[in-house]
CSV table of C-alpha atoms and ligand atoms in Angstrom, one decimal:
chain,number,residue,atom,x,y,z
A,39,MET,CA,0.0,0.0,0.0
A,40,VAL,CA,1.3,3.4,-0.9
A,41,LYS,CA,1.6,5.8,2.0
A,42,LEU,CA,1.0,9.4,0.9
A,43,LYS,CA,2.9,12.0,3.0
A,44,THR,CA,1.5,14.8,4.9
A,45,GLU,CA,3.1,18.3,5.1
A,46,GLU,CA,4.4,17.4,8.5
A,47,ASP,CA,5.9,14.1,7.2
A,48,LEU,CA,7.6,16.1,4.4
A,49,VAL,CA,9.3,18.4,6.9
A,50,TYR,CA,11.1,15.4,8.5
A,51,MET,CA,11.7,13.7,5.1
A,52,ARG,CA,13.4,16.9,3.8
A,53,GLU,CA,15.6,17.0,6.9
A,54,ASN,CA,16.7,13.4,6.3
A,55,ALA,CA,17.2,14.0,2.6
A,56,ILE,CA,19.5,16.9,3.3
A,57,LEU,CA,21.5,15.1,5.9
A,58,VAL,CA,22.0,12.1,3.6
A,59,SER,CA,23.1,14.5,0.8
A,60,LYS,CA,25.6,16.2,3.1
A,61,THR,CA,26.9,12.8,4.3
A,62,LEU,CA,27.6,11.8,0.7
A,63,ALA,CA,29.5,15.0,0.1
A,64,TYR,CA,31.5,14.5,3.3
A,65,VAL,CA,32.4,11.0,2.1
A,66,GLY,CA,33.2,12.3,-1.3
A,67,LYS,CA,35.8,14.7,0.0
A,68,LEU,CA,37.6,11.8,1.6
A,69,ILE,CA,37.7,9.6,-1.5
A,70,ALA,CA,41.3,9.3,-2.9
A,71,PRO,CA,43.7,6.6,-4.0
A,72,GLY,CA,44.9,4.6,-0.9
A,73,VAL,CA,41.8,5.3,1.3
A,74,THR,CA,40.0,2.1,2.4
A,75,THR,CA,36.3,1.8,1.9
A,76,LEU,CA,36.0,0.8,5.6
A,77,ALA,CA,37.5,4.2,6.5
A,78,LEU,CA,34.8,5.9,4.4
A,79,ASN,CA,32.1,3.8,6.2
A,80,ASP,CA,33.4,4.8,9.6
A,81,ALA,CA,33.6,8.5,8.8
A,82,ALA,CA,30.0,8.5,7.5
A,83,GLU,CA,28.7,6.8,10.6
A,84,LYS,CA,30.4,9.4,12.8
A,85,PHE,CA,29.1,12.2,10.6
A,86,ILE,CA,25.5,10.9,10.7
A,87,ARG,CA,25.6,10.4,14.5
A,88,ASP,CA,27.2,13.8,15.1
A,89,ASN,CA,24.2,15.3,13.2
A,90,GLY,CA,21.7,13.7,15.5
A,91,ALA,CA,20.6,10.8,13.2
A,92,GLU,CA,21.2,7.1,13.0
A,93,PRO,CA,22.6,5.2,10.0
A,94,GLY,CA,19.6,4.0,8.1
A,95,PHE,CA,21.2,0.9,6.6
A,96,LEU,CA,23.1,-0.4,9.7
A,97,GLY,CA,21.1,-3.5,10.8
A,98,TYR,CA,18.4,-3.0,8.1
A,99,GLY,CA,17.6,-6.6,7.0
A,100,GLY,CA,20.8,-7.6,8.7
A,101,PHE,CA,23.0,-5.3,6.6
A,102,PRO,CA,26.2,-4.9,8.7
A,103,TYR,CA,27.4,-1.4,7.7
A,104,THR,CA,26.5,2.3,7.5
A,105,LEU,CA,27.2,2.6,3.8
A,106,CYS,CA,26.9,0.3,0.8
A,107,ILE,CA,30.2,0.9,-1.1
A,108,SER,CA,30.3,-0.7,-4.5
A,109,VAL,CA,33.5,-0.5,-6.5
A,110,ASN,CA,33.9,-0.9,-10.3
A,111,ASP,CA,32.0,-4.0,-11.4
A,112,GLN,CA,30.0,-4.1,-8.1
A,113,VAL,CA,26.5,-2.8,-8.8
A,114,VAL,CA,25.1,-2.3,-5.3
A,115,HIS,CA,25.2,-3.5,-1.7
A,116,GLY,CA,29.0,-3.7,-1.5
A,117,PHE,CA,30.5,-4.3,1.9
A,118,PRO,CA,33.0,-1.7,3.2
A,119,SER,CA,36.4,-3.4,3.6
A,120,GLY,CA,40.1,-3.1,3.8
A,121,TYR,CA,40.2,-2.6,0.1
A,122,ALA,CA,42.2,0.6,-0.7
A,123,LEU,CA,40.8,2.6,-3.6
A,124,LYS,CA,43.0,3.0,-6.7
A,125,GLU,CA,43.3,5.7,-9.2
A,126,GLY,CA,40.8,5.0,-12.0
A,127,ASP,CA,38.3,3.2,-9.8
A,128,ILE,CA,34.7,4.2,-9.6
A,129,VAL,CA,33.0,3.9,-6.2
A,130,SER,CA,29.2,4.0,-5.6
A,131,VAL,CA,28.4,5.2,-2.2
A,132,ASP,CA,24.8,4.5,-1.0
A,133,CYS,CA,23.7,6.1,2.3
A,134,GLY,CA,20.7,6.1,4.5
A,135,THR,CA,19.8,8.1,7.5
A,136,LYS,CA,17.0,7.8,10.1
A,137,MET,CA,15.8,10.6,12.3
A,138,LYS,CA,12.5,11.8,13.7
A,139,GLY,CA,10.9,8.6,12.6
A,140,PHE,CA,11.7,9.0,8.9
A,141,ASN,CA,14.3,7.9,6.4
A,142,GLY,CA,16.7,9.4,3.9
A,143,ASP,CA,18.3,7.5,1.1
A,144,SER,CA,20.6,8.6,-1.8
A,145,ALA,CA,23.6,7.4,-3.7
A,146,TYR,CA,26.4,8.8,-5.9
A,147,THR,CA,29.1,7.2,-7.9
A,148,PHE,CA,32.4,9.0,-7.4
A,149,PRO,CA,35.6,8.8,-9.6
A,150,VAL,CA,38.8,8.0,-7.8
A,151,GLY,CA,41.5,10.3,-9.2
A,152,ASN,CA,41.6,10.3,-13.0
A,153,ILE,CA,39.3,7.9,-14.7
A,154,SER,CA,39.2,6.8,-18.4
A,155,GLU,CA,37.0,8.7,-20.8
A,156,ASP,CA,34.7,5.6,-21.2
A,157,THR,CA,34.2,5.4,-17.5
A,158,ARG,CA,33.5,9.1,-17.2
A,159,LYS,CA,30.8,8.7,-19.9
A,160,LEU,CA,29.2,5.8,-17.9
A,161,LEU,CA,28.9,8.1,-14.8
A,162,ASP,CA,27.6,11.1,-16.8
A,163,VAL,CA,25.0,9.1,-18.7
A,164,THR,CA,23.8,7.2,-15.6
A,165,LYS,CA,23.4,10.5,-13.6
A,166,GLN,CA,21.6,12.1,-16.6
A,167,SER,CA,19.3,9.1,-16.8
A,168,LEU,CA,18.2,9.8,-13.2
A,169,TYR,CA,17.2,13.3,-14.2
A,170,LYS,CA,15.4,12.0,-17.2
A,171,GLY,CA,13.4,9.7,-14.8
A,172,ILE,CA,12.8,12.6,-12.4
A,173,GLU,CA,11.2,14.7,-15.2
A,174,LYS,CA,8.5,12.0,-15.5
A,175,ALA,CA,7.8,11.9,-11.8
A,176,VAL,CA,4.7,14.0,-12.0
A,177,ALA,CA,1.2,13.3,-10.7
A,178,GLY,CA,-0.9,11.7,-13.3
A,179,ASN,CA,2.0,9.9,-15.0
A,180,ARG,CA,2.7,6.2,-14.2
A,181,ILE,CA,5.6,4.4,-12.7
A,182,GLY,CA,6.4,2.9,-16.2
A,183,ASP,CA,7.0,6.4,-17.5
A,184,ILE,CA,9.9,6.8,-15.2
A,185,GLY,CA,11.6,3.5,-16.0
A,186,HIS,CA,10.9,3.9,-19.7
A,187,ALA,CA,12.7,7.3,-19.8
A,188,ILE,CA,15.7,5.9,-18.0
A,189,GLN,CA,15.9,2.8,-20.1
A,190,GLN,CA,15.5,4.6,-23.4
A,191,TYR,CA,18.3,7.1,-22.5
A,192,VAL,CA,20.9,4.6,-21.3
A,193,GLU,CA,20.3,2.0,-24.0
A,194,GLY,CA,20.9,4.8,-26.5
A,195,TYR,CA,24.5,4.7,-25.3
A,196,GLY,CA,24.8,0.9,-25.5
A,197,TYR,CA,24.5,0.5,-21.7
A,198,SER,CA,22.1,-1.8,-19.9
A,199,VAL,CA,19.6,-1.5,-17.0
A,200,VAL,CA,19.9,-3.9,-14.1
A,201,ARG,CA,16.5,-5.5,-13.7
A,202,GLU,CA,16.6,-7.3,-10.3
A,203,MET,CA,17.0,-4.2,-8.1
A,204,VAL,CA,14.7,-1.2,-8.3
A,205,GLY,CA,13.8,2.1,-6.7
A,206,HIS,CA,11.1,2.4,-4.1
A,207,GLY,CA,8.8,4.5,-2.0
A,208,ILE,CA,10.3,5.8,1.2
A,209,GLY,CA,9.0,7.3,4.5
A,210,ARG,CA,8.8,5.8,8.0
A,211,SER,CA,10.2,2.7,6.3
A,212,LEU,CA,13.3,2.7,4.2
A,213,HIS,CA,11.6,0.7,1.5
A,214,GLU,CA,7.9,1.3,0.9
A,215,ALA,CA,5.5,0.7,-2.0
A,216,PRO,CA,5.6,1.3,-4.9
A,217,GLU,CA,8.6,-0.4,-6.6
A,218,VAL,CA,10.2,1.9,-9.1
A,219,PRO,CA,12.0,-0.1,-11.9
A,220,ASN,CA,14.6,1.6,-14.1
A,221,TYR,CA,13.0,0.0,-17.2
A,222,GLY,CA,9.5,-0.5,-18.5
A,223,ALA,CA,6.8,0.7,-20.8
A,224,ALA,CA,5.5,4.2,-20.9
A,225,GLY,CA,1.9,4.6,-19.7
A,226,HIS,CA,2.0,1.4,-17.6
A,227,GLY,CA,2.2,0.7,-13.9
A,228,LYS,CA,0.8,2.5,-10.8
A,229,LYS,CA,-0.4,6.0,-11.2
A,230,LEU,CA,1.7,8.7,-9.5
A,231,LEU,CA,-0.2,10.7,-6.9
A,232,PRO,CA,0.6,14.0,-5.1
A,233,GLY,CA,2.2,13.2,-1.8
A,234,MET,CA,4.1,10.1,-2.9
A,235,VAL,CA,7.8,10.1,-2.1
A,236,ILE,CA,10.0,7.8,-4.1
A,237,CYS,CA,13.6,7.0,-4.6
A,238,ILE,CA,14.7,6.8,-8.2
A,239,GLU,CA,18.0,5.0,-8.5
A,240,PRO,CA,19.2,3.8,-11.9
A,241,MET,CA,21.8,1.0,-11.7
A,242,ILE,CA,23.5,1.0,-15.1
A,243,ASN,CA,26.0,-1.5,-16.5
A,244,ALA,CA,28.6,-0.5,-19.2
A,245,GLY,CA,28.1,-4.1,-20.6
A,246,LYS,CA,25.3,-6.6,-20.2
A,247,LYS,CA,22.5,-6.4,-17.7
A,248,ASP,CA,23.2,-9.7,-16.0
A,249,ILE,CA,24.4,-9.8,-12.4
A,250,TYR,CA,25.4,-12.3,-9.7
A,251,LEU,CA,25.1,-12.4,-6.0
A,252,ASP,CA,28.3,-12.6,-3.9
A,253,ASP,CA,28.8,-15.3,-1.2
A,254,ASN,CA,28.1,-12.7,1.4
A,255,ASP,CA,24.4,-12.8,0.2
A,256,TRP,CA,24.4,-9.0,-0.3
A,257,THR,CA,26.8,-7.7,-2.9
A,258,VAL,CA,25.7,-7.7,-6.5
A,259,SER,CA,28.2,-7.5,-9.3
A,260,THR,CA,28.0,-7.5,-13.1
A,261,ARG,CA,28.4,-11.0,-14.6
A,262,ASP,CA,30.6,-9.8,-17.5
A,263,GLY,CA,32.9,-7.8,-15.2
A,264,SER,CA,31.9,-4.5,-16.8
A,265,ASN,CA,31.7,-1.3,-14.6
A,266,SER,CA,28.4,-0.3,-13.1
A,267,ALA,CA,27.2,3.1,-11.9
A,268,HIS,CA,24.4,4.1,-9.5
A,269,PHE,CA,22.9,7.4,-8.7
A,270,GLU,CA,19.8,7.9,-6.4
A,271,LEU,CA,17.7,10.9,-5.4
A,272,THR,CA,14.5,11.1,-3.3
A,273,VAL,CA,11.6,12.8,-5.1
A,274,HIS,CA,8.3,14.1,-3.8
A,275,ILE,CA,5.5,13.9,-6.4
A,276,THR,CA,3.3,17.0,-6.7
A,277,GLU,CA,0.8,18.3,-9.2
A,278,GLY,CA,3.5,20.4,-10.7
A,279,ALA,CA,7.3,20.0,-11.0
A,280,PRO,CA,8.7,17.2,-8.9
A,281,GLU,CA,10.3,18.3,-5.6
A,282,VAL,CA,13.7,16.7,-5.4
A,283,LEU,CA,14.3,16.3,-1.6
A,284,SER,CA,17.9,15.1,-1.7
A,285,THR,CA,20.6,16.9,-3.8
A,286,PHE,CA,24.0,16.4,-5.3
A,287,GLU,CA,24.8,20.2,-4.8
A,288,PHE,CA,26.9,19.6,-1.7
A,289,ILE,CA,29.0,17.2,-3.8
A,290,GLU,CA,29.3,19.2,-7.0
A,291,ASN,CA,29.3,22.8,-5.8
A,292,ASP,CA,31.5,22.6,-2.8
A,293,ILE,CA,28.9,24.1,-0.4
A,294,LYS,CA,29.9,24.2,3.3
A,295,LEU,CA,28.6,21.2,5.1
B,334,MG,MG1,17.2,3.3,-2.3
B,335,MG,MG1,20.1,4.0,-1.6
């Protein structure tokens, strides 16, 4: 069942969305060759707690860390570890916060030092596909309109959309109805209503769409070993333009945190 948000709910959801956005930027500033992904995780946990919230992922469904950190061919749900980032890597950081009874959830894929032109293009196209999806997140449209816009855009570049993992509603729970696939047919699926808050999060592979699950039962990687990128924002559906609750501005415009 889809839970529409009240104005009061939205106040707390905006607070979570901004904190998660700031946490991603804080982590982004630490990303450099030689830094371990576990160090990023621990810094994020401290930052979230120092700001009066709790890590939204830690313990969720048994997930053992604050961040999902997925490097190169890892798609999502990577475990922070002693792996030291290398120049040319890409690192998807997915972060959740919980405060005042509500959740925040966003993700960004960062380059480590200089990356190849091909890899840069994968990041740019994946992020752009998220904005293409957001454009369709308007009351009266359907869920399929979002996925269709994302799929059309990325497949135009020869990339592929991961099918098994999807975006989702968010609120008092990290994952609420409806599911928000990154593929689909325009005009199909649940109708978007004012007051819905959803996470749109394209997971895009440079190669084929197929994935496999790691022995840890969480981490998903591309079967062909190609790189995968992931960007996620939280969006409030209104009668007019979508209100994007989280933001990459703290990452991209060097705003004081
Ligand atoms: Mg999410
Ligand atoms: Mg996420």
